Amino acid sequence: MESLFPDVAPSNRRSRRTLPLNESAFDEPSEAAHYWAGFLMADGCIAEDGGTPKVALRLAAQDRGHVESFRAFLGSGHAVISGHCSSDQLRQFNGAKTRRGQYDWVHYSVRSRQLVAALATFGITPRKTLVARFLGGLEFSRHAWRGVIDGDGTLGLHSMGRKRFIRPALSLVGSEPLVRQFAEFAKAVAECSLSLQPRGRVWKVQLSCNTAYLIAKELYKECTIALPRKFVIAQEIVRRGPIEPYHKDWSWLTAARLQRLYIDHGENWTAVGRTLGVSFSTLREMREWRGMSVERTLRDWSNLTSESLVGLRSRLPSWSAVARRLGLCPSNLRHIRRRLGVE
C-alpha cells in the first residue's frame, strides 16, 4: 500500500547519528517526561519497519507548535514535516479539514532504540491502540494524564436548559484498560464513580459539572506544558469555579410534617414528591435524613369493598384518578376491580 506520508521513507540501514538527540530524555522522572509519555500514549506511535524502531508523532497542522515543543524536549535536530491527505485517507489519519477537502498534518519522527526501550517501560509499545495501559508508576501521575487528555480527550463548556446553564465537560476515548485506569485516577481525585461506555472497539468515559471541574483543576494546575488550545479551555473551567447546586430550604419540613403530608396524600409518597417538586429518590433521602423508615410496606386492601370502590369512582373523573388516589398503578387497580366484580 502506498505510504500516507511519502516524504517519510523507511530505512533498514544502520548509520551513525548525525543530528543531535537526547536519547535519555525519558530516563529521569520529570513533569515533561511524564507529560510526553502520556501524550505519546494517546497520539504517538512506535513504528517498526525492519530497521531501528522509531518514535513518531503526527498532529493536525494547527498544532505544529506542540510538535515543535516535543522536538525541543528531545533536543532533536530532526525536521518537522508538513503535508496533507485526502478525505479518502481520513480513516488512516485524523487531521484538520481544509477548504479543498484535504487534511493538513505535521509529522515528526526519530529513530532510537534507547528511546523506544524507555517508552516501553511506561507501556508505550507498537500496536497499542486496543491494549494501551500505563506502566511504571504513571497510573496516578497527573502530568501523564494531562498528556492523555491533550491527545485523545476533550474539554469543553456546554450550555444546557432554558436558562443557558453552563457546565464543564471532560471525556476520554481509548482502550478499555487505559480508560479504566483513568476512571480510577478520577475516583481518587474527585471521589466519584464513573460509568464506562463501549464505542465499537474502544471505550469512552465522560465527566461533567463539578467532577469535570475537579479533574481539570488537578490536571492543569501549575503546569508548565500542555496543548495550548486545551489549556485555555481548562483555565476557563477553573476560573468559573465549582457549580453551586440549587438547593431549596427544607428546614421547615420536619418528620412530623412529612408524615402528615403522607397521610393527606392517601399514603402515597409519589404524590408527596409531586407536591414538593422533588424526585422520589430525593424524597427518600429526605426521609432518611429525618430518621423516617424508608422500607417499602405492602398495603392491606382487604377492607376495600366494591361499594367503596364504586363510591370513589363516582367522586372522581376516571379510574386513573382512582388509581392515583389509592396509590396504585392502573394495572393493579384493574386486577382489584376484577376480583371485586366492579366493571
mmCIF file of C-alpha atoms in Angstrom:
data_model
loop_
_atom_site.group_PDB
_atom_site.id
_atom_site.type_symbol
_atom_site.label_atom_id
_atom_site.label_comp_id
_atom_site.label_asym_id
_atom_site.label_seq_id
_atom_site.Cartn_x
_atom_site.Cartn_y
_atom_site.Cartn_z
ATOM 1 C CA MET A 1 0.000 0.000 0.000
ATOM 2 C CA GLU A 2 1.285 3.448 -0.833
ATOM 3 C CA SER A 3 2.504 5.305 2.233
ATOM 4 C CA LEU A 4 0.273 8.033 3.613
ATOM 5 C CA PHE A 5 3.418 10.047 4.312
ATOM 6 C CA PRO A 6 5.526 9.706 1.153
ATOM 7 C CA ASP A 7 8.212 12.038 2.483
ATOM 8 C CA VAL A 8 8.891 9.721 5.439
ATOM 9 C CA ALA A 9 10.645 6.777 3.871
ATOM 10 C CA PRO A 10 11.534 3.642 5.876
ATOM 11 C CA SER A 11 15.163 2.807 6.265
ATOM 12 C CA ASN A 12 16.863 -0.507 7.029
ATOM 13 C CA ARG A 13 20.336 0.937 7.184
ATOM 14 C CA ARG A 14 22.321 1.334 10.376
ATOM 15 C CA SER A 15 24.020 4.673 10.197
ATOM 16 C CA ARG A 16 25.927 6.854 12.564
ATOM 17 C CA ARG A 17 23.792 9.625 14.123
ATOM 18 C CA THR A 18 24.489 12.986 12.507
ATOM 19 C CA LEU A 19 21.720 15.078 14.123
ATOM 20 C CA PRO A 20 21.523 15.870 17.860
ATOM 21 C CA LEU A 21 19.131 13.829 20.046
ATOM 22 C CA ASN A 22 18.823 13.405 23.811
ATOM 23 C CA GLU A 23 18.168 9.664 23.989
ATOM 24 C CA SER A 24 17.946 9.729 27.798
ATOM 25 C CA ALA A 25 15.060 12.261 27.842
ATOM 26 C CA PHE A 26 12.672 9.726 29.432
ATOM 27 C CA ASP A 27 15.189 8.130 31.791
ATOM 28 C CA GLU A 28 14.666 10.564 34.683
ATOM 29 C CA PRO A 29 11.171 11.286 36.086
ATOM 30 C CA SER A 30 10.037 14.855 35.455
ATOM 31 C CA GLU A 31 6.892 16.769 34.553
ATOM 32 C CA ALA A 32 7.921 16.968 30.904
ATOM 33 C CA ALA A 33 8.873 13.267 30.681
ATOM 34 C CA HIS A 34 5.572 12.158 32.227
ATOM 35 C CA TYR A 35 3.538 14.561 30.100
ATOM 36 C CA TRP A 36 5.102 13.485 26.806
ATOM 37 C CA ALA A 37 4.776 9.816 27.780
ATOM 38 C CA GLY A 38 1.044 10.426 28.265
ATOM 39 C CA PHE A 39 0.745 12.343 25.016
ATOM 40 C CA LEU A 40 2.548 9.604 23.090
ATOM 41 C CA MET A 41 0.279 7.033 24.729
ATOM 42 C CA ALA A 42 -2.662 8.874 23.152
ATOM 43 C CA ASP A 43 -1.394 10.281 19.856
ATOM 44 C CA GLY A 44 2.084 8.849 19.387
ATOM 45 C CA CYS A 45 3.307 5.765 17.593
ATOM 46 C CA ILE A 46 6.169 3.293 17.913
ATOM 47 C CA ALA A 47 6.881 2.160 14.363
ATOM 48 C CA GLU A 48 8.804 -0.971 13.404
ATOM 49 C CA ASP A 49 9.692 -1.275 9.730
ATOM 50 C CA GLY A 50 12.587 -3.688 9.855
ATOM 51 C CA GLY A 51 15.250 -1.182 10.856
ATOM 52 C CA THR A 52 15.818 0.768 14.030
ATOM 53 C CA PRO A 53 12.397 1.383 15.660
ATOM 54 C CA LYS A 54 11.218 4.977 15.655
ATOM 55 C CA VAL A 55 9.074 7.260 17.747
ATOM 56 C CA ALA A 56 6.573 9.184 15.631
ATOM 57 C CA LEU A 57 4.089 11.945 16.366
ATOM 58 C CA ARG A 58 1.508 13.191 13.856
ATOM 59 C CA LEU A 59 -0.883 16.033 14.626
ATOM 60 C CA ALA A 60 -3.107 18.458 12.774
ATOM 61 C CA ALA A 61 -1.306 21.402 11.225
ATOM 62 C CA GLN A 62 -2.852 23.787 13.768
ATOM 63 C CA ASP A 63 -0.853 22.017 16.499
ATOM 64 C CA ARG A 64 2.517 22.382 14.827
ATOM 65 C CA GLY A 65 3.847 24.367 17.798
ATOM 66 C CA HIS A 66 3.157 21.405 20.073
ATOM 67 C CA VAL A 67 5.135 19.084 17.813
ATOM 68 C CA GLU A 68 7.984 21.603 17.895
ATOM 69 C CA SER A 69 7.805 21.526 21.711
ATOM 70 C CA PHE A 70 8.188 17.724 21.665
ATOM 71 C CA ARG A 71 11.185 18.019 19.353
ATOM 72 C CA ALA A 72 12.721 20.580 21.737
ATOM 73 C CA PHE A 73 12.136 18.241 24.697
ATOM 74 C CA LEU A 74 14.155 15.566 22.883
ATOM 75 C CA GLY A 75 16.859 18.090 21.987
ATOM 76 C CA SER A 76 16.477 16.907 18.425
ATOM 77 C CA GLY A 77 17.676 18.391 15.174
ATOM 78 C CA HIS A 78 15.312 16.294 13.059
ATOM 79 C CA ALA A 79 12.857 18.135 10.861
ATOM 80 C CA VAL A 80 9.116 18.512 11.335
ATOM 81 C CA ILE A 81 7.437 17.622 8.041
ATOM 82 C CA SER A 82 4.202 19.138 6.759
ATOM 83 C CA GLY A 83 1.768 17.595 4.318
ATOM 84 C CA HIS A 84 -1.832 16.747 3.634
ATOM 85 C CA CYS A 85 -4.001 13.764 2.820
ATOM 86 C CA SER A 86 -7.314 13.454 1.005
ATOM 87 C CA SER A 87 -10.676 12.793 2.611
ATOM 88 C CA ASP A 88 -10.419 9.167 1.414
ATOM 89 C CA GLN A 89 -7.456 8.692 3.728
ATOM 90 C CA LEU A 90 -9.166 10.234 6.756
ATOM 91 C CA ARG A 91 -9.649 6.849 8.388
ATOM 92 C CA GLN A 92 -5.882 6.435 8.486
ATOM 93 C CA PHE A 93 -5.188 9.872 9.883
ATOM 94 C CA ASN A 94 -7.288 12.400 11.739
ATOM 95 C CA GLY A 95 -6.209 15.886 10.697
ATOM 96 C CA ALA A 96 -7.710 19.323 10.150
ATOM 97 C CA LYS A 97 -10.011 19.665 7.149
ATOM 98 C CA THR A 98 -9.225 22.465 4.707
ATOM 99 C CA ARG A 99 -11.464 24.178 2.192
ATOM 100 C CA ARG A 100 -10.074 21.957 -0.557
ATOM 101 C CA GLY A 101 -11.365 18.807 1.132
ATOM 102 C CA GLN A 102 -7.866 17.850 2.263
ATOM 103 C CA TYR A 103 -6.430 17.346 5.737
ATOM 104 C CA ASP A 104 -3.260 19.152 6.724
ATOM 105 C CA TRP A 105 -0.868 17.446 9.122
ATOM 106 C CA VAL A 106 2.570 17.790 10.642
ATOM 107 C CA HIS A 107 4.814 14.796 11.283
ATOM 108 C CA TYR A 108 7.908 14.273 13.400
ATOM 109 C CA SER A 109 9.792 11.021 13.887
ATOM 110 C CA VAL A 110 13.165 9.918 15.172
ATOM 111 C CA ARG A 111 14.852 6.501 15.311
ATOM 112 C CA SER A 112 16.305 5.422 18.639
ATOM 113 C CA ARG A 113 16.380 2.049 20.365
ATOM 114 C CA GLN A 114 17.059 3.735 23.714
ATOM 115 C CA LEU A 115 14.004 5.995 23.455
ATOM 116 C CA VAL A 116 11.782 3.103 22.398
ATOM 117 C CA ALA A 117 13.039 0.970 25.296
ATOM 118 C CA ALA A 118 12.418 3.794 27.785
ATOM 119 C CA LEU A 119 8.888 4.323 26.497
ATOM 120 C CA ALA A 120 8.176 0.586 26.720
ATOM 121 C CA THR A 121 8.680 0.779 30.494
ATOM 122 C CA PHE A 122 5.685 3.156 30.555
ATOM 123 C CA GLY A 123 3.539 0.798 28.463
ATOM 124 C CA ILE A 124 4.018 2.634 25.151
ATOM 125 C CA THR A 125 4.665 -0.112 22.632
ATOM 126 C CA PRO A 126 3.922 -0.872 18.976
ATOM 127 C CA ARG A 127 0.295 -1.709 18.087
ATOM 128 C CA LYS A 128 -1.011 -0.344 21.389
ATOM 129 C CA THR A 129 -4.326 1.104 20.169
ATOM 130 C CA LEU A 130 -6.615 -1.531 21.703
ATOM 131 C CA VAL A 131 -4.420 -2.658 24.608
ATOM 132 C CA ALA A 132 -2.770 0.570 25.809
ATOM 133 C CA ARG A 133 -2.299 0.892 29.563
ATOM 134 C CA PHE A 134 0.127 2.795 31.772
ATOM 135 C CA LEU A 135 3.009 1.043 33.498
ATOM 136 C CA GLY A 136 5.976 2.238 35.508
ATOM 137 C CA GLY A 137 4.102 4.309 38.097
ATOM 138 C CA LEU A 138 2.318 6.646 35.669
ATOM 139 C CA GLU A 139 -1.119 5.318 36.636
ATOM 140 C CA PHE A 140 -1.664 8.215 39.070
ATOM 141 C CA SER A 141 0.591 10.858 37.504
ATOM 142 C CA ARG A 142 -1.460 13.988 36.781
ATOM 143 C CA HIS A 143 1.127 15.104 34.222
ATOM 144 C CA ALA A 144 0.799 11.825 32.295
ATOM 145 C CA TRP A 145 -2.993 12.035 32.332
ATOM 146 C CA ARG A 146 -2.842 15.649 31.164
ATOM 147 C CA GLY A 147 -0.887 14.373 28.172
ATOM 148 C CA VAL A 148 -3.517 11.706 27.504
ATOM 149 C CA ILE A 149 -6.368 14.222 27.692
ATOM 150 C CA ASP A 150 -4.481 16.633 25.424
ATOM 151 C CA GLY A 151 -4.099 13.784 22.944
ATOM 152 C CA ASP A 152 -7.320 11.770 22.978
ATOM 153 C CA GLY A 153 -9.565 13.671 25.379
ATOM 154 C CA THR A 154 -11.993 16.549 25.029
ATOM 155 C CA LEU A 155 -12.571 19.590 27.205
ATOM 156 C CA GLY A 156 -15.456 21.989 26.873
ATOM 157 C CA LEU A 157 -18.049 24.288 28.382
ATOM 158 C CA HIS A 158 -21.582 23.453 27.275
ATOM 159 C CA SER A 159 -24.868 25.265 27.766
ATOM 160 C CA MET A 160 -27.967 23.374 28.795
ATOM 161 C CA GLY A 161 -31.510 24.194 29.792
ATOM 162 C CA ARG A 162 -33.638 27.234 29.073
ATOM 163 C CA LYS A 163 -31.568 29.361 31.429
ATOM 164 C CA ARG A 164 -28.417 28.559 29.410
ATOM 165 C CA PHE A 165 -26.775 26.861 32.369
ATOM 166 C CA ILE A 166 -23.059 26.435 31.596
ATOM 167 C CA ARG A 167 -21.471 23.194 32.684
ATOM 168 C CA PRO A 168 -17.909 21.920 32.165
ATOM 169 C CA ALA A 169 -17.379 18.582 30.455
ATOM 170 C CA LEU A 170 -14.377 16.277 30.051
ATOM 171 C CA SER A 171 -14.180 12.942 28.267
ATOM 172 C CA LEU A 172 -11.624 10.388 27.153
ATOM 173 C CA VAL A 173 -11.749 7.762 24.407
ATOM 174 C CA GLY A 174 -9.213 4.959 24.319
ATOM 175 C CA SER A 175 -8.519 1.315 25.004
ATOM 176 C CA GLU A 176 -10.525 -0.322 27.762
ATOM 177 C CA PRO A 177 -7.513 -0.786 30.110
ATOM 178 C CA LEU A 178 -6.444 2.853 29.717
ATOM 179 C CA VAL A 179 -9.953 4.232 30.221
ATOM 180 C CA ARG A 180 -10.380 2.089 33.341
ATOM 181 C CA GLN A 181 -7.086 3.430 34.698
ATOM 182 C CA PHE A 182 -8.287 6.988 34.109
ATOM 183 C CA ALA A 183 -11.549 6.185 35.914
ATOM 184 C CA GLU A 184 -9.509 5.028 38.925
ATOM 185 C CA PHE A 185 -7.452 8.235 38.796
ATOM 186 C CA ALA A 186 -10.629 10.348 38.639
ATOM 187 C CA LYS A 187 -12.116 8.393 41.530
ATOM 188 C CA ALA A 188 -9.046 9.150 43.656
ATOM 189 C CA VAL A 189 -9.160 12.874 42.800
ATOM 190 C CA ALA A 190 -12.891 13.626 42.810
ATOM 191 C CA GLU A 191 -14.167 10.752 44.976
ATOM 192 C CA CYS A 192 -16.666 9.777 42.305
ATOM 193 C CA SER A 193 -17.699 6.656 40.442
ATOM 194 C CA LEU A 194 -17.771 6.748 36.655
ATOM 195 C CA SER A 195 -19.508 4.570 34.098
ATOM 196 C CA LEU A 196 -17.545 3.372 31.076
ATOM 197 C CA GLN A 197 -19.220 3.017 27.710
ATOM 198 C CA PRO A 198 -18.029 0.818 24.815
ATOM 199 C CA ARG A 199 -17.724 2.582 21.469
ATOM 200 C CA GLY A 200 -17.034 -0.135 18.960
ATOM 201 C CA ARG A 201 -13.547 -1.459 19.713
ATOM 202 C CA VAL A 202 -12.667 1.409 22.046
ATOM 203 C CA TRP A 203 -14.173 2.731 25.273
ATOM 204 C CA LYS A 204 -15.302 6.132 26.490
ATOM 205 C CA VAL A 205 -15.657 7.771 29.883
ATOM 206 C CA GLN A 206 -17.374 11.130 30.296
ATOM 207 C CA LEU A 207 -17.361 13.593 33.199
ATOM 208 C CA SER A 208 -19.409 16.728 33.696
ATOM 209 C CA CYS A 209 -20.214 19.514 36.144
ATOM 210 C CA ASN A 210 -18.166 19.540 39.357
ATOM 211 C CA THR A 211 -16.452 16.226 38.630
ATOM 212 C CA ALA A 212 -15.082 17.649 35.369
ATOM 213 C CA TYR A 213 -14.095 20.844 37.203
ATOM 214 C CA LEU A 214 -12.130 18.942 39.857
ATOM 215 C CA ILE A 215 -10.301 16.779 37.306
ATOM 216 C CA ALA A 216 -9.468 19.751 35.042
ATOM 217 C CA LYS A 217 -8.196 21.698 38.045
ATOM 218 C CA GLU A 218 -5.990 18.802 39.140
ATOM 219 C CA LEU A 219 -4.592 18.148 35.658
ATOM 220 C CA TYR A 220 -3.833 21.716 34.601
ATOM 221 C CA LYS A 221 -2.937 23.487 37.854
ATOM 222 C CA GLU A 222 0.571 24.984 37.927
ATOM 223 C CA CYS A 223 1.625 23.084 34.813
ATOM 224 C CA THR A 224 4.433 24.194 32.522
ATOM 225 C CA ILE A 225 3.457 22.184 29.474
ATOM 226 C CA ALA A 226 0.079 21.474 27.857
ATOM 227 C CA LEU A 227 -1.631 21.666 24.471
ATOM 228 C CA PRO A 228 -2.332 25.433 24.222
ATOM 229 C CA ARG A 229 -5.916 25.250 22.925
ATOM 230 C CA LYS A 230 -6.982 22.803 25.642
ATOM 231 C CA PHE A 231 -5.064 24.689 28.314
ATOM 232 C CA VAL A 232 -7.148 27.796 27.523
ATOM 233 C CA ILE A 233 -10.381 25.828 28.000
ATOM 234 C CA ALA A 234 -9.107 24.291 31.239
ATOM 235 C CA GLN A 235 -8.198 27.729 32.568
ATOM 236 C CA GLU A 236 -11.713 28.970 31.827
ATOM 237 C CA ILE A 237 -13.238 25.941 33.591
ATOM 238 C CA VAL A 238 -11.098 26.587 36.668
ATOM 239 C CA ARG A 239 -11.797 30.336 36.553
ATOM 240 C CA ARG A 240 -15.549 29.729 36.654
ATOM 241 C CA GLY A 241 -15.100 27.595 39.731
ATOM 242 C CA PRO A 242 -17.340 24.799 41.002
ATOM 243 C CA ILE A 243 -21.013 24.814 40.140
ATOM 244 C CA GLU A 244 -23.142 25.850 43.068
ATOM 245 C CA PRO A 245 -26.140 23.491 43.213
ATOM 246 C CA TYR A 246 -29.583 24.970 43.599
ATOM 247 C CA HIS A 247 -30.982 23.911 46.961
ATOM 248 C CA LYS A 248 -34.339 24.772 48.470
ATOM 249 C CA ASP A 249 -34.569 25.424 52.187
ATOM 250 C CA TRP A 250 -36.232 22.325 53.658
ATOM 251 C CA SER A 251 -35.522 23.203 57.297
ATOM 252 C CA TRP A 252 -39.263 23.737 57.893
ATOM 253 C CA LEU A 253 -40.110 20.230 56.749
ATOM 254 C CA THR A 254 -39.851 18.152 59.912
ATOM 255 C CA ALA A 255 -40.515 14.427 60.149
ATOM 256 C CA ALA A 256 -43.942 15.128 61.667
ATOM 257 C CA ARG A 257 -44.928 17.462 58.824
ATOM 258 C CA LEU A 258 -43.644 14.999 56.236
ATOM 259 C CA GLN A 259 -45.676 12.217 57.818
ATOM 260 C CA ARG A 260 -48.739 14.469 57.804
ATOM 261 C CA LEU A 261 -48.256 15.148 54.080
ATOM 262 C CA TYR A 262 -48.035 11.399 53.536
ATOM 263 C CA ILE A 263 -51.384 10.835 55.263
ATOM 264 C CA ASP A 264 -53.031 13.784 53.463
ATOM 265 C CA HIS A 265 -51.935 12.351 50.098
ATOM 266 C CA GLY A 266 -53.507 8.959 50.687
ATOM 267 C CA GLU A 267 -50.292 7.383 51.983
ATOM 268 C CA ASN A 268 -48.671 7.919 48.608
ATOM 269 C CA TRP A 269 -45.038 9.090 48.662
ATOM 270 C CA THR A 270 -45.047 9.680 44.908
ATOM 271 C CA ALA A 271 -47.890 12.187 45.314
ATOM 272 C CA VAL A 272 -45.969 13.862 48.176
ATOM 273 C CA GLY A 273 -42.931 14.175 45.912
ATOM 274 C CA ARG A 274 -45.022 15.826 43.193
ATOM 275 C CA THR A 275 -46.405 18.316 45.707
ATOM 276 C CA LEU A 276 -42.927 19.200 46.986
ATOM 277 C CA GLY A 277 -41.414 19.266 43.491
ATOM 278 C CA VAL A 278 -38.735 16.635 44.195
ATOM 279 C CA SER A 279 -37.971 13.239 42.729
ATOM 280 C CA PHE A 280 -38.825 10.026 44.542
ATOM 281 C CA SER A 281 -35.126 9.321 45.259
ATOM 282 C CA THR A 282 -34.636 12.815 46.716
ATOM 283 C CA LEU A 283 -37.733 12.376 48.870
ATOM 284 C CA ARG A 284 -36.366 9.048 50.063
ATOM 285 C CA GLU A 285 -33.116 10.763 51.127
ATOM 286 C CA MET A 286 -35.108 13.463 52.939
ATOM 287 C CA ARG A 287 -36.961 10.763 54.862
ATOM 288 C CA GLU A 288 -33.689 9.040 55.749
ATOM 289 C CA TRP A 289 -32.147 12.316 56.984
ATOM 290 C CA ARG A 290 -35.158 12.791 59.283
ATOM 291 C CA GLY A 291 -34.901 9.285 60.704
ATOM 292 C CA MET A 292 -38.030 8.022 58.973
ATOM 293 C CA SER A 293 -38.388 4.479 57.735
ATOM 294 C CA VAL A 294 -37.858 4.030 54.008
ATOM 295 C CA GLU A 295 -38.690 0.341 53.892
ATOM 296 C CA ARG A 296 -41.382 -0.466 51.392
ATOM 297 C CA THR A 297 -44.526 -1.781 53.040
ATOM 298 C CA LEU A 298 -47.262 -3.800 51.395
ATOM 299 C CA ARG A 299 -50.720 -2.298 51.839
ATOM 300 C CA ASP A 300 -53.673 -4.287 53.083
ATOM 301 C CA TRP A 301 -56.555 -3.896 50.627
ATOM 302 C CA SER A 302 -58.825 -6.423 52.401
ATOM 303 C CA ASN A 303 -61.055 -3.592 53.669
ATOM 304 C CA LEU A 304 -61.592 -2.263 50.122
ATOM 305 C CA THR A 305 -65.055 -3.323 49.079
ATOM 306 C CA SER A 306 -66.862 -2.996 45.768
ATOM 307 C CA GLU A 307 -69.149 -0.335 47.279
ATOM 308 C CA SER A 308 -66.261 1.840 48.453
ATOM 309 C CA LEU A 309 -64.552 1.441 45.087
ATOM 310 C CA VAL A 310 -67.712 2.454 43.212
ATOM 311 C CA GLY A 311 -68.140 5.377 45.619
ATOM 312 C CA LEU A 312 -64.608 6.606 44.834
ATOM 313 C CA ARG A 313 -65.302 6.306 41.105
ATOM 314 C CA SER A 314 -68.458 8.402 41.441
ATOM 315 C CA ARG A 315 -66.497 11.227 43.063
ATOM 316 C CA LEU A 316 -63.506 11.123 40.687
ATOM 317 C CA PRO A 317 -63.453 11.716 36.921
ATOM 318 C CA SER A 318 -61.806 8.440 35.862
ATOM 319 C CA TRP A 319 -60.413 5.122 37.034
ATOM 320 C CA SER A 320 -56.900 6.540 36.525
ATOM 321 C CA ALA A 321 -57.746 9.216 39.098
ATOM 322 C CA VAL A 322 -58.963 6.479 41.460
ATOM 323 C CA ALA A 323 -55.664 4.629 40.988
ATOM 324 C CA ARG A 324 -53.718 7.800 41.791
ATOM 325 C CA ARG A 325 -55.836 8.400 44.889
ATOM 326 C CA LEU A 326 -55.176 4.856 46.111
ATOM 327 C CA GLY A 327 -51.506 4.958 45.159
ATOM 328 C CA LEU A 328 -51.867 2.122 42.680
ATOM 329 C CA CYS A 329 -50.831 1.685 39.109
ATOM 330 C CA PRO A 330 -53.787 1.243 36.693
ATOM 331 C CA SER A 331 -52.986 -2.428 36.055
ATOM 332 C CA ASN A 332 -53.139 -3.263 39.787
ATOM 333 C CA LEU A 333 -56.424 -1.398 40.099
ATOM 334 C CA ARG A 334 -57.871 -3.402 37.180
ATOM 335 C CA HIS A 335 -56.856 -6.597 38.967
ATOM 336 C CA ILE A 336 -58.631 -5.444 42.161
ATOM 337 C CA ARG A 337 -61.743 -4.470 40.178
ATOM 338 C CA ARG A 338 -61.893 -7.906 38.534
ATOM 339 C CA ARG A 339 -61.506 -9.558 41.926
ATOM 340 C CA LEU A 340 -64.344 -7.432 43.385
ATOM 341 C CA GLY A 341 -66.513 -7.710 40.267
ATOM 342 C CA VAL A 342 -66.537 -3.954 39.557
ATOM 343 C CA GLU A 343 -66.894 -3.068 35.894
#
